[in-house]
């Protein structure tokens, strides 16, 4: 049964998202950040926290973080600084994390998401820079440590508590990933942990002040974010209805049971004994740098979506599908520019090409020229829509042109009434039962008769022409 919100309890969610930046080297040393390297081969005294080793800030980290901030409409601080967040954790040998506390690099942005009720703005409180910790690997040998991730640069993107449904959380995360991938500052691969999400959640009766929140850390898929929100909302509602109070705590979402479990009472900022990082100077961003970084931003998905709707008459839904990945949007723009049927280009792209694409970094194996040509052939009545789709699949990953494919298989559309009429006549002769049903008042049978006629034409008939002939044959004679 589909999950439902309970009457009288509003859901309030704010998300903290960690994205690993795609810089070549780590944030405070020159170790590489390559994912999947042999454990503990990408470390040095700085990222391992040896005594006396000093951090040097990687300028590219500020560049990338600021670019993310600009793409999300944030103000970029001309002056910000780093702070130490002190805690003991086995995967962080320094026993503190260098982060940004009271003066983050970016503040006050927003993200527009599409919801069933229309567009909604989700506020972005801040984006700050910090270092990642190492990785604990629990297996049958015990707990192993891989320090390669120590010092990989992260941005933490903190949303306002503006999210009200699990679907909005899902839409926010997808949109955030889209925008970050557009800028190229992060590959946002959730399965590699380069995008991770903490969910803060409370409930309240409508009109009341925010309730006490709990936090679920390190969710690593969109599905588990949605499931964790549903489970934790249900738990809080039951607790309140049983007269209990909600404790501010960190909880763990267990995918197998679909429940959340208390881990520890929530630590507050003062528990971390934040203080300014003495080994690093302030982060200064100049007007010149900022202007240059602004200039590097690509046209973002919202602007492209609006342009496709205005210029090509695409639906909001189709436009949104196409802008969800920058590479796809750029591909579409190339193909649309080469075609006189851009709407058909869009349609073939989001149906057949998307069906053939496999995985988020998959490459489109038909050239924009070929897709444009197929859209034009469809528009001009040379082939029908199904043939266009078959041709996309047929030339996928081959050198054959769609035209050669269509010719080789004799798939050109038949628009000649002299060829199609006998097929319609034959269909009517061979299907007396359906015809009787149709004349008996069952109008929907006409579609089945049409289908039978199309099959006789081996799918090559011009569907509009065929429909007209079927209409004429059924309604033009004895019925009148
Ligand atoms: P911390 O730094 O202790 O994690 P913040 O005040 O920075 O706390 O908030 C972290 C996240 O919690 C933000 O995304 C914010 O929107 C969200 N949040 C704050 N208060 C609530 C609340 N009452 N219910 C749900 N989410 C909340
Ligand atoms: Mg937090
Ligand atoms: Zn290092």
Tab-separated table of C-alpha atoms and ligand atoms in Angstrom:
chain	number	residue	atom	x	y	z
A	1	UNK	CA	0.000	0.000	0.000
A	2	UNK	CA	1.241	3.449	-0.882
A	3	UNK	CA	2.526	5.513	2.019
A	4	UNK	CA	0.313	8.399	3.086
A	5	UNK	CA	0.694	11.477	5.256
A	6	UNK	CA	-1.471	11.435	8.396
A	7	UNK	CA	-4.233	13.974	8.809
A	8	UNK	CA	-3.225	16.829	11.106
A	9	UNK	CA	0.560	16.301	11.099
A	10	UNK	CA	2.716	18.352	8.793
A	11	UNK	CA	6.099	16.975	7.752
A	12	UNK	CA	9.100	19.338	7.970
A	13	UNK	CA	12.398	18.321	6.374
A	14	UNK	CA	15.742	20.054	5.848
A	15	UNK	CA	18.533	18.279	3.978
A	16	UNK	CA	22.281	18.457	4.417
A	17	UNK	CA	24.014	17.162	1.309
A	18	UNK	CA	27.706	16.328	1.064
A	19	UNK	CA	29.166	16.364	-2.437
A	20	UNK	CA	32.756	15.365	-3.158
A	21	UNK	CA	34.423	17.902	-5.409
A	22	UNK	CA	35.968	16.618	-8.622
A	23	UNK	CA	39.347	18.274	-8.071
A	24	UNK	CA	42.371	16.248	-9.138
A	25	UNK	CA	44.015	16.488	-5.727
A	26	UNK	CA	42.891	16.646	-2.100
A	27	UNK	CA	41.924	19.783	-0.207
A	28	UNK	CA	45.093	20.344	1.888
A	29	UNK	CA	47.767	18.202	0.203
A	30	UNK	CA	48.630	17.014	-3.296
A	31	UNK	CA	47.467	13.409	-2.942
A	32	UNK	CA	45.211	12.272	-5.810
A	33	UNK	CA	41.475	11.798	-5.277
A	34	UNK	CA	40.937	8.950	-7.763
A	35	UNK	CA	38.057	6.723	-6.701
A	36	UNK	CA	38.636	3.005	-6.274
A	37	UNK	CA	42.432	3.042	-5.804
A	38	UNK	CA	44.128	0.324	-3.728
A	39	UNK	CA	43.398	1.206	-0.058
A	40	UNK	CA	45.878	3.512	1.678
A	41	UNK	CA	47.920	4.282	-1.455
A	42	UNK	CA	46.765	7.898	-1.801
A	43	UNK	CA	47.865	9.296	1.543
A	44	UNK	CA	50.649	11.467	2.940
A	45	UNK	CA	51.619	12.930	6.322
A	46	UNK	CA	49.189	15.853	5.836
A	47	UNK	CA	46.028	13.839	5.164
A	48	UNK	CA	47.074	11.212	7.723
A	49	UNK	CA	47.392	13.899	10.375
A	50	UNK	CA	51.039	13.338	11.302
A	51	UNK	CA	52.330	15.741	13.938
A	52	UNK	CA	53.874	18.841	12.430
A	53	UNK	CA	52.406	18.347	8.942
A	54	UNK	CA	50.701	21.547	7.783
A	55	UNK	CA	47.738	21.973	5.438
A	56	UNK	CA	47.857	24.165	2.324
A	57	UNK	CA	44.479	25.051	0.832
A	58	UNK	CA	43.939	23.802	-2.741
A	59	UNK	CA	42.767	26.916	-4.647
A	60	UNK	CA	40.704	24.755	-6.996
A	61	UNK	CA	38.490	23.752	-4.058
A	62	UNK	CA	37.441	27.367	-3.474
A	63	UNK	CA	36.923	27.776	-7.211
A	64	UNK	CA	34.664	24.690	-7.438
A	65	UNK	CA	32.734	25.452	-4.245
A	66	UNK	CA	32.102	29.038	-5.345
A	67	UNK	CA	30.934	27.806	-8.736
A	68	UNK	CA	28.413	25.516	-7.040
A	69	UNK	CA	27.292	28.489	-4.958
A	70	UNK	CA	26.873	30.707	-8.012
A	71	UNK	CA	24.860	28.027	-9.815
A	72	UNK	CA	22.571	27.789	-6.767
A	73	UNK	CA	22.070	31.542	-6.503
A	74	UNK	CA	24.153	32.051	-3.353
A	75	UNK	CA	26.064	35.122	-2.244
A	76	UNK	CA	29.773	34.299	-2.276
A	77	UNK	CA	31.656	35.661	0.723
A	78	UNK	CA	34.660	37.803	-0.200
A	79	UNK	CA	36.126	36.725	3.137
A	80	UNK	CA	35.575	33.382	4.792
A	81	UNK	CA	37.645	31.136	7.017
A	82	UNK	CA	38.176	27.598	8.191
A	83	UNK	CA	37.398	26.167	11.615
A	84	UNK	CA	38.281	23.019	13.477
A	85	UNK	CA	35.435	20.720	14.396
A	86	UNK	CA	36.827	18.506	17.140
A	87	UNK	CA	35.754	14.938	17.651
A	88	UNK	CA	37.275	11.522	17.927
A	89	UNK	CA	36.509	9.157	15.136
A	90	UNK	CA	38.657	6.239	13.951
A	91	UNK	CA	38.513	7.376	10.327
A	92	UNK	CA	39.826	10.877	11.094
A	93	UNK	CA	43.307	10.547	12.566
A	94	UNK	CA	43.729	14.263	13.338
A	95	UNK	CA	40.744	13.991	15.747
A	96	UNK	CA	39.346	17.146	14.180
A	97	UNK	CA	37.856	17.971	10.824
A	98	UNK	CA	38.753	21.202	9.055
A	99	UNK	CA	35.424	22.735	8.082
A	100	UNK	CA	33.806	26.175	8.009
A	101	UNK	CA	31.623	27.188	10.933
A	102	UNK	CA	30.343	30.746	11.298
A	103	UNK	CA	31.686	32.228	8.055
A	104	UNK	CA	30.929	29.838	5.200
A	105	UNK	CA	31.917	30.522	1.607
A	106	UNK	CA	28.337	30.649	0.230
A	107	UNK	CA	25.026	31.738	1.749
A	108	UNK	CA	21.421	32.369	0.817
A	109	UNK	CA	20.711	30.396	-2.370
A	110	UNK	CA	17.718	28.532	-3.701
A	111	UNK	CA	16.629	25.651	-5.869
A	112	UNK	CA	13.373	25.425	-7.837
A	113	UNK	CA	11.747	22.003	-7.887
A	114	UNK	CA	8.745	20.707	-9.820
A	115	UNK	CA	6.000	19.253	-7.667
A	116	UNK	CA	2.536	17.955	-8.462
A	117	UNK	CA	1.225	21.350	-7.318
A	118	UNK	CA	3.639	23.289	-9.553
A	119	UNK	CA	7.020	24.890	-9.016
A	120	UNK	CA	8.337	25.301	-5.490
A	121	UNK	CA	11.331	27.192	-4.117
A	122	UNK	CA	13.550	25.452	-1.565
A	123	UNK	CA	15.905	27.802	0.261
A	124	UNK	CA	19.592	26.995	0.559
A	125	UNK	CA	20.970	28.265	3.839
A	126	UNK	CA	24.661	27.850	3.161
A	127	UNK	CA	27.383	25.921	1.372
A	128	UNK	CA	30.674	25.379	3.131
A	129	UNK	CA	33.943	23.642	2.343
A	130	UNK	CA	35.325	20.777	4.419
A	131	UNK	CA	37.492	17.683	4.247
A	132	UNK	CA	36.142	14.159	4.005
A	133	UNK	CA	37.113	11.463	6.517
A	134	UNK	CA	38.521	8.040	5.680
A	135	UNK	CA	36.392	4.981	5.127
A	136	UNK	CA	35.643	2.213	7.615
A	137	UNK	CA	35.123	-1.140	5.958
A	138	UNK	CA	33.369	-3.736	8.088
A	139	UNK	CA	33.803	-7.315	6.858
A	140	UNK	CA	34.491	-10.791	8.204
A	141	UNK	CA	38.072	-9.790	9.053
A	142	UNK	CA	36.819	-7.052	11.379
A	143	UNK	CA	36.901	-3.333	10.717
A	144	UNK	CA	39.419	-2.110	8.162
A	145	UNK	CA	40.498	1.455	7.480
A	146	UNK	CA	41.006	3.047	4.074
A	147	UNK	CA	42.480	6.518	4.416
A	148	UNK	CA	42.401	7.343	0.690
A	149	UNK	CA	39.253	9.403	1.256
A	150	UNK	CA	40.819	11.414	4.105
A	151	UNK	CA	41.123	14.990	2.873
A	152	UNK	CA	39.020	14.594	-0.252
A	153	UNK	CA	37.294	17.966	-0.656
A	154	UNK	CA	33.608	18.206	0.143
A	155	UNK	CA	30.984	20.863	-0.042
A	156	UNK	CA	28.123	20.644	2.410
A	157	UNK	CA	24.908	22.136	1.066
A	158	UNK	CA	22.415	22.911	3.825
A	159	UNK	CA	18.783	23.495	2.895
A	160	UNK	CA	16.196	25.482	4.795
A	161	UNK	CA	13.500	23.332	6.442
A	162	UNK	CA	11.239	24.021	3.431
A	163	UNK	CA	10.561	20.447	2.318
A	164	UNK	CA	7.079	19.109	3.142
A	165	UNK	CA	6.757	15.709	1.444
A	166	UNK	CA	9.048	12.773	0.595
A	167	UNK	CA	8.496	13.576	-3.110
A	168	UNK	CA	9.783	17.108	-2.582
A	169	UNK	CA	12.913	15.711	-0.915
A	170	UNK	CA	13.430	13.402	-3.887
A	171	UNK	CA	12.859	16.231	-6.383
A	172	UNK	CA	15.247	18.503	-4.462
A	173	UNK	CA	18.035	15.921	-4.468
A	174	UNK	CA	17.627	15.113	-8.154
A	175	UNK	CA	17.603	18.776	-9.091
A	176	UNK	CA	20.591	19.481	-6.891
A	177	UNK	CA	22.500	16.643	-8.514
A	178	UNK	CA	21.545	17.916	-11.968
A	179	UNK	CA	22.794	21.444	-11.232
A	180	UNK	CA	26.038	20.241	-9.640
A	181	UNK	CA	26.728	17.914	-12.564
A	182	UNK	CA	26.058	20.762	-15.012
A	183	UNK	CA	28.771	22.850	-13.354
A	184	UNK	CA	31.170	19.898	-13.403
A	185	UNK	CA	32.256	20.485	-9.796
A	186	UNK	CA	31.113	17.021	-8.693
A	187	UNK	CA	30.161	13.827	-10.486
A	188	UNK	CA	27.546	13.185	-7.749
A	189	UNK	CA	27.726	9.410	-8.020
A	190	UNK	CA	25.652	8.177	-5.123
A	191	UNK	CA	26.785	4.596	-5.535
A	192	UNK	CA	30.419	5.751	-5.146
A	193	UNK	CA	29.512	7.927	-2.168
A	194	UNK	CA	30.341	11.200	-3.890
A	195	UNK	CA	26.842	12.453	-2.986
A	196	UNK	CA	25.480	11.686	0.476
A	197	UNK	CA	22.496	13.044	2.279
A	198	UNK	CA	21.531	13.688	5.918
A	199	UNK	CA	17.811	14.072	6.584
A	200	UNK	CA	16.573	16.371	9.395
A	201	UNK	CA	12.941	15.737	10.150
A	202	UNK	CA	10.260	17.001	12.510
A	203	UNK	CA	6.481	17.102	12.527
A	204	UNK	CA	4.020	19.720	13.710
A	205	UNK	CA	0.334	20.467	13.762
A	206	UNK	CA	-0.450	23.026	11.053
A	207	UNK	CA	0.195	26.572	12.224
A	208	UNK	CA	2.369	25.515	15.156
A	209	UNK	CA	6.078	26.272	15.613
A	210	UNK	CA	8.603	23.721	14.312
A	211	UNK	CA	8.870	20.573	16.400
A	212	UNK	CA	12.031	18.872	17.677
A	213	UNK	CA	13.943	17.273	14.831
A	214	UNK	CA	15.844	14.045	14.486
A	215	UNK	CA	18.647	13.494	12.019
A	216	UNK	CA	19.356	10.477	9.852
A	217	UNK	CA	22.884	10.512	8.481
A	218	UNK	CA	24.606	9.277	5.355
A	219	UNK	CA	21.752	8.057	3.232
A	220	UNK	CA	23.238	7.017	-0.070
A	221	UNK	CA	20.359	6.608	-2.483
A	222	UNK	CA	17.279	8.594	-3.409
A	223	UNK	CA	15.106	5.617	-2.525
A	224	UNK	CA	16.519	5.312	0.985
A	225	UNK	CA	16.011	9.057	1.575
A	226	UNK	CA	12.336	8.686	0.679
A	227	UNK	CA	11.925	5.488	2.724
A	228	UNK	CA	13.724	6.991	5.736
A	229	UNK	CA	11.464	10.067	5.656
A	230	UNK	CA	8.333	7.927	5.484
A	231	UNK	CA	9.455	5.677	8.342
A	232	UNK	CA	10.622	8.484	10.612
A	233	UNK	CA	7.488	10.555	10.022
A	234	UNK	CA	5.326	7.551	10.945
A	235	UNK	CA	7.421	6.938	14.074
A	236	UNK	CA	7.181	10.558	15.240
A	237	UNK	CA	3.424	10.681	14.647
A	238	UNK	CA	2.904	7.456	16.654
A	239	UNK	CA	5.146	8.751	19.452
A	240	UNK	CA	3.271	12.058	19.684
A	241	UNK	CA	-0.073	10.270	19.623
A	242	UNK	CA	1.125	8.013	22.461
A	243	UNK	CA	1.919	11.148	24.464
A	244	UNK	CA	5.709	10.815	24.168
A	245	UNK	CA	8.119	13.643	23.438
A	246	UNK	CA	10.497	13.587	20.470
A	247	UNK	CA	14.153	13.682	21.498
A	248	UNK	CA	16.710	15.546	19.427
A	249	UNK	CA	18.894	12.663	18.343
A	250	UNK	CA	20.794	11.039	15.521
A	251	UNK	CA	19.011	7.976	14.181
A	252	UNK	CA	20.028	5.272	11.768
A	253	UNK	CA	17.776	4.134	8.948
A	254	UNK	CA	17.940	0.401	8.439
A	255	UNK	CA	17.103	-0.509	4.856
A	256	UNK	CA	16.245	-4.098	5.666
A	257	UNK	CA	13.637	-3.437	8.348
A	258	UNK	CA	12.606	-0.076	6.898
A	259	UNK	CA	12.767	1.446	10.418
A	260	UNK	CA	14.887	4.099	12.081
A	261	UNK	CA	16.806	3.368	15.289
A	262	UNK	CA	18.239	5.779	17.872
A	263	UNK	CA	22.056	6.023	17.702
A	264	UNK	CA	23.006	8.898	19.945
A	265	UNK	CA	21.600	12.045	21.444
A	266	UNK	CA	22.215	14.888	19.028
A	267	UNK	CA	25.434	16.762	19.596
A	268	UNK	CA	25.239	20.548	19.470
A	269	UNK	CA	27.672	22.928	17.866
A	270	UNK	CA	29.311	23.669	21.231
A	271	UNK	CA	30.035	19.953	21.709
A	272	UNK	CA	32.487	20.195	18.835
A	273	UNK	CA	34.527	23.006	20.405
A	274	UNK	CA	34.783	24.807	17.088
A	275	UNK	CA	37.635	27.289	16.858
A	276	UNK	CA	39.322	29.085	13.960
A	277	UNK	CA	41.846	26.840	12.182
A	278	UNK	CA	45.218	28.319	13.145
A	279	UNK	CA	47.161	26.604	10.330
A	280	UNK	CA	45.255	28.269	7.474
A	281	UNK	CA	44.799	31.847	6.417
A	282	UNK	CA	41.440	33.336	5.462
A	283	UNK	CA	39.779	32.504	2.125
A	284	UNK	CA	39.692	35.679	0.037
A	285	UNK	CA	37.684	35.836	-3.178
A	286	UNK	CA	38.223	38.871	-5.402
A	287	UNK	CA	35.684	40.518	-7.699
A	288	UNK	CA	37.827	39.554	-10.699
A	289	UNK	CA	37.847	35.891	-9.721
A	290	UNK	CA	34.140	35.894	-9.089
A	291	UNK	CA	33.370	37.455	-12.469
A	292	UNK	CA	35.580	34.878	-14.186
A	293	UNK	CA	33.904	31.990	-12.359
A	294	UNK	CA	30.457	33.337	-13.161
A	295	UNK	CA	31.528	33.393	-16.813
A	296	UNK	CA	32.459	29.711	-16.681
A	297	UNK	CA	28.933	28.609	-15.747
A	298	UNK	CA	27.016	26.796	-18.485
A	299	UNK	CA	23.415	27.673	-19.309
A	300	UNK	CA	21.616	26.032	-16.402
A	301	UNK	CA	18.705	23.560	-16.616
A	302	UNK	CA	15.924	26.020	-15.691
A	303	UNK	CA	16.930	28.429	-18.455
A	304	UNK	CA	17.230	25.614	-20.998
A	305	UNK	CA	13.844	24.207	-20.016
A	306	UNK	CA	12.191	27.603	-20.520
A	307	UNK	CA	13.921	28.015	-23.888
A	308	UNK	CA	12.833	24.575	-25.160
A	309	UNK	CA	9.241	25.285	-24.190
A	310	UNK	CA	9.205	28.733	-25.813
A	311	UNK	CA	11.316	27.952	-28.887
A	312	UNK	CA	10.258	24.415	-29.750
A	313	UNK	CA	6.869	24.141	-28.049
A	314	UNK	CA	7.976	21.213	-25.870
A	315	UNK	CA	5.829	20.291	-22.873
A	316	UNK	CA	7.223	21.090	-19.423
A	317	UNK	CA	7.553	17.361	-18.848
A	318	UNK	CA	9.524	16.684	-22.037
A	319	UNK	CA	11.760	19.715	-21.511
A	320	UNK	CA	12.510	18.658	-17.966
A	321	UNK	CA	13.488	15.146	-19.028
A	322	UNK	CA	15.914	16.539	-21.579
A	323	UNK	CA	17.596	19.081	-19.285
A	324	UNK	CA	18.161	16.562	-16.495
A	325	UNK	CA	21.673	15.895	-17.842
A	326	UNK	CA	23.838	18.514	-19.491
A	327	UNK	CA	25.214	16.095	-22.092
A	328	UNK	CA	21.685	15.159	-23.137
A	329	UNK	CA	20.568	18.796	-23.324
A	330	UNK	CA	23.565	19.645	-25.509
A	331	UNK	CA	22.911	16.644	-27.706
A	332	UNK	CA	19.270	17.664	-28.089
A	333	UNK	CA	20.239	21.220	-29.025
A	334	UNK	CA	22.580	19.941	-31.739
A	335	UNK	CA	19.985	17.591	-33.180
A	336	UNK	CA	17.140	20.132	-32.939
A	337	UNK	CA	19.220	22.730	-34.783
A	338	UNK	CA	19.728	20.279	-37.673
A	339	UNK	CA	16.085	19.274	-37.974
A	340	UNK	CA	12.886	20.940	-39.109
A	341	UNK	CA	10.946	18.818	-36.604
A	342	UNK	CA	12.507	19.573	-33.196
A	343	UNK	CA	9.453	18.316	-31.348
A	344	UNK	CA	9.832	14.936	-33.033
A	345	UNK	CA	13.543	15.003	-32.140
A	346	UNK	CA	12.529	15.520	-28.492
A	347	UNK	CA	9.950	12.779	-28.669
A	348	UNK	CA	12.357	10.215	-30.163
A	349	UNK	CA	14.997	11.237	-27.643
A	350	UNK	CA	12.914	10.787	-24.501
A	351	UNK	CA	11.302	7.579	-25.679
A	352	UNK	CA	13.660	5.418	-27.736
A	353	UNK	CA	17.058	6.964	-26.985
A	354	UNK	CA	16.348	7.048	-23.239
A	355	UNK	CA	15.197	3.438	-23.397
A	356	UNK	CA	18.515	2.415	-24.971
A	357	UNK	CA	20.664	4.458	-22.582
A	358	UNK	CA	22.091	2.406	-19.800
A	359	UNK	CA	23.242	4.112	-16.600
A	360	UNK	CA	23.812	7.731	-15.681
A	361	UNK	CA	27.062	8.270	-17.574
A	362	UNK	CA	26.045	6.272	-20.640
A	363	UNK	CA	26.889	7.625	-24.069
A	364	UNK	CA	24.286	8.200	-26.769
A	365	UNK	CA	25.266	5.845	-29.600
A	366	UNK	CA	23.493	7.609	-32.443
A	367	UNK	CA	24.773	10.913	-33.792
A	368	UNK	CA	22.681	14.098	-33.497
A	369	UNK	CA	22.754	14.259	-37.319
A	370	UNK	CA	21.199	10.798	-37.615
A	371	UNK	CA	18.508	11.520	-35.035
A	372	UNK	CA	17.665	14.795	-36.786
A	373	UNK	CA	17.408	12.954	-40.117
A	374	UNK	CA	15.028	10.366	-38.643
A	375	UNK	CA	12.862	13.099	-37.137
A	376	UNK	CA	12.697	14.815	-40.514
A	377	UNK	CA	11.828	11.594	-42.329
A	378	UNK	CA	9.029	11.053	-39.801
A	379	UNK	CA	7.789	14.605	-40.152
A	380	UNK	CA	7.835	14.333	-43.955
A	381	UNK	CA	5.842	11.111	-43.921
A	382	UNK	CA	8.661	8.953	-45.341
A	383	UNK	CA	8.588	6.678	-42.299
A	384	UNK	CA	6.245	6.358	-39.374
A	385	UNK	CA	7.066	6.898	-35.740
A	386	UNK	CA	7.522	3.214	-34.934
A	387	UNK	CA	9.946	2.794	-37.828
A	388	UNK	CA	11.910	5.813	-36.563
A	389	UNK	CA	12.239	4.125	-33.182
A	390	UNK	CA	13.187	0.796	-34.745
A	391	UNK	CA	15.831	2.574	-36.811
A	392	UNK	CA	17.339	4.211	-33.723
A	393	UNK	CA	17.684	0.812	-32.092
A	394	UNK	CA	18.878	-0.680	-35.411
A	395	UNK	CA	21.783	1.707	-35.978
A	396	UNK	CA	22.662	2.069	-32.268
A	397	UNK	CA	26.408	1.441	-31.979
A	398	UNK	CA	26.734	0.658	-35.697
A	399	UNK	CA	28.096	2.703	-38.613
A	400	UNK	CA	24.963	2.326	-40.681
A	401	UNK	CA	23.017	5.501	-41.421
A	402	UNK	CA	19.325	5.465	-40.526
A	403	UNK	CA	18.470	5.914	-44.192
A	404	UNK	CA	20.488	2.867	-45.228
A	405	UNK	CA	18.824	0.939	-42.424
A	406	UNK	CA	15.342	1.985	-43.536
A	407	UNK	CA	16.119	1.182	-47.169
A	408	UNK	CA	17.842	-2.114	-46.429
A	409	UNK	CA	14.805	-3.371	-44.515
A	410	UNK	CA	12.308	-1.779	-46.873
A	411	UNK	CA	10.708	0.219	-44.090
A	412	UNK	CA	9.727	3.287	-46.037
A	413	UNK	CA	6.201	4.240	-45.251
A	414	UNK	CA	3.455	3.374	-47.701
A	415	UNK	CA	1.267	6.409	-48.297
A	416	UNK	CA	-0.219	5.153	-51.546
A	417	UNK	CA	-3.982	4.582	-51.259
A	418	UNK	CA	-3.880	2.194	-54.210
A	419	UNK	CA	-1.587	-0.092	-52.199
A	420	UNK	CA	-3.322	0.324	-48.843
A	421	UNK	CA	-6.985	0.087	-49.915
A	422	UNK	CA	-6.829	-3.619	-50.845
A	423	UNK	CA	-5.264	-4.332	-47.447
A	424	UNK	CA	-8.163	-2.595	-45.690
A	425	UNK	CA	-10.639	-4.576	-47.792
A	426	UNK	CA	-8.838	-7.802	-46.922
A	427	UNK	CA	-8.895	-6.919	-43.197
A	428	UNK	CA	-12.635	-6.381	-43.283
A	429	UNK	CA	-13.226	-9.654	-45.112
A	430	UNK	CA	-11.037	-11.603	-42.700
A	431	UNK	CA	-12.576	-10.148	-39.529
A	432	UNK	CA	-16.352	-10.380	-39.867
A	433	UNK	CA	-16.810	-10.735	-36.096
A	434	UNK	CA	-15.087	-7.462	-35.289
A	435	UNK	CA	-16.905	-5.695	-38.065
A	436	UNK	CA	-20.253	-6.966	-36.723
A	437	UNK	CA	-19.314	-5.759	-33.232
A	438	UNK	CA	-18.454	-2.372	-34.642
A	439	UNK	CA	-21.773	-2.026	-36.426
A	440	UNK	CA	-23.443	-3.317	-33.267
A	441	UNK	CA	-22.340	-0.104	-31.571
A	442	UNK	CA	-18.925	-1.001	-30.118
A	443	UNK	CA	-17.004	1.974	-31.522
A	444	UNK	CA	-13.718	1.020	-29.840
A	445	UNK	CA	-13.377	-2.054	-32.078
A	446	UNK	CA	-12.273	0.286	-34.840
A	447	UNK	CA	-8.850	0.504	-33.206
A	448	UNK	CA	-8.472	-3.270	-33.354
A	449	UNK	CA	-9.489	-3.296	-37.014
A	450	UNK	CA	-6.962	-0.556	-37.671
A	451	UNK	CA	-4.325	-2.632	-35.863
A	452	UNK	CA	-5.091	-5.663	-38.015
A	453	UNK	CA	-4.783	-3.574	-41.175
A	454	UNK	CA	-1.443	-2.150	-40.001
A	455	UNK	CA	-0.180	-5.692	-39.393
A	456	UNK	CA	-1.128	-6.666	-42.930
A	457	UNK	CA	0.999	-3.709	-44.079
A	458	UNK	CA	3.882	-5.020	-41.948
A	459	UNK	CA	3.755	-1.828	-39.901
A	460	UNK	CA	4.864	0.288	-42.841
A	461	UNK	CA	1.623	2.062	-43.620
A	462	UNK	CA	1.222	5.768	-43.076
A	463	UNK	CA	-1.040	5.589	-40.024
A	464	UNK	CA	-3.048	8.715	-40.881
A	465	UNK	CA	-3.726	7.461	-44.385
A	466	UNK	CA	-4.597	3.986	-43.118
A	467	UNK	CA	-6.971	5.403	-40.518
A	468	UNK	CA	-8.736	7.416	-43.186
A	469	UNK	CA	-9.153	4.351	-45.374
A	470	UNK	CA	-10.463	2.277	-42.465
A	471	UNK	CA	-12.898	5.102	-41.642
A	472	UNK	CA	-14.081	5.202	-45.216
A	473	UNK	CA	-14.448	1.440	-45.441
A	474	UNK	CA	-16.422	1.147	-42.203
A	475	UNK	CA	-18.465	4.301	-42.178
A	476	UNK	CA	-18.571	5.196	-45.834
A	477	UNK	CA	-20.615	2.228	-47.137
A	478	UNK	CA	-23.558	0.288	-45.758
A	479	UNK	CA	-23.692	2.193	-42.520
A	480	UNK	CA	-24.765	5.408	-44.182
B	1	LIG	P1	23.221	21.352	12.688
B	1	LIG	O1	24.344	22.181	12.186
B	1	LIG	O2	23.253	21.125	14.157
B	1	LIG	O3	23.044	20.086	11.955
B	1	LIG	P2	21.399	23.338	11.542
B	1	LIG	O4	20.641	24.366	12.307
B	1	LIG	O5	22.501	23.799	10.689
B	1	LIG	O6	21.872	22.224	12.538
B	1	LIG	O7	20.332	22.581	10.651
B	1	LIG	C1	20.667	21.471	9.939
B	1	LIG	C2	19.505	21.093	9.057
B	1	LIG	O8	18.351	20.844	9.836
B	1	LIG	C3	19.103	22.153	8.056
B	1	LIG	O9	18.944	21.518	6.797
B	1	LIG	C4	17.783	22.674	8.561
B	1	LIG	O10	16.939	23.061	7.507
B	1	LIG	C5	17.220	21.481	9.273
B	1	LIG	N1	16.299	21.808	10.358
B	1	LIG	C6	16.467	22.713	11.328
B	1	LIG	N2	15.415	22.720	12.158
B	1	LIG	C7	14.556	21.760	11.712
B	1	LIG	C8	13.286	21.272	12.166
B	1	LIG	N3	12.696	21.735	13.259
B	1	LIG	N4	12.725	20.289	11.454
B	1	LIG	C9	13.313	19.781	10.370
B	1	LIG	N5	14.486	20.202	9.909
B	1	LIG	C10	15.113	21.186	10.565
B	2	LIG	MG1	23.757	18.496	10.863
B	3	LIG	ZN1	47.811	13.671	1.396
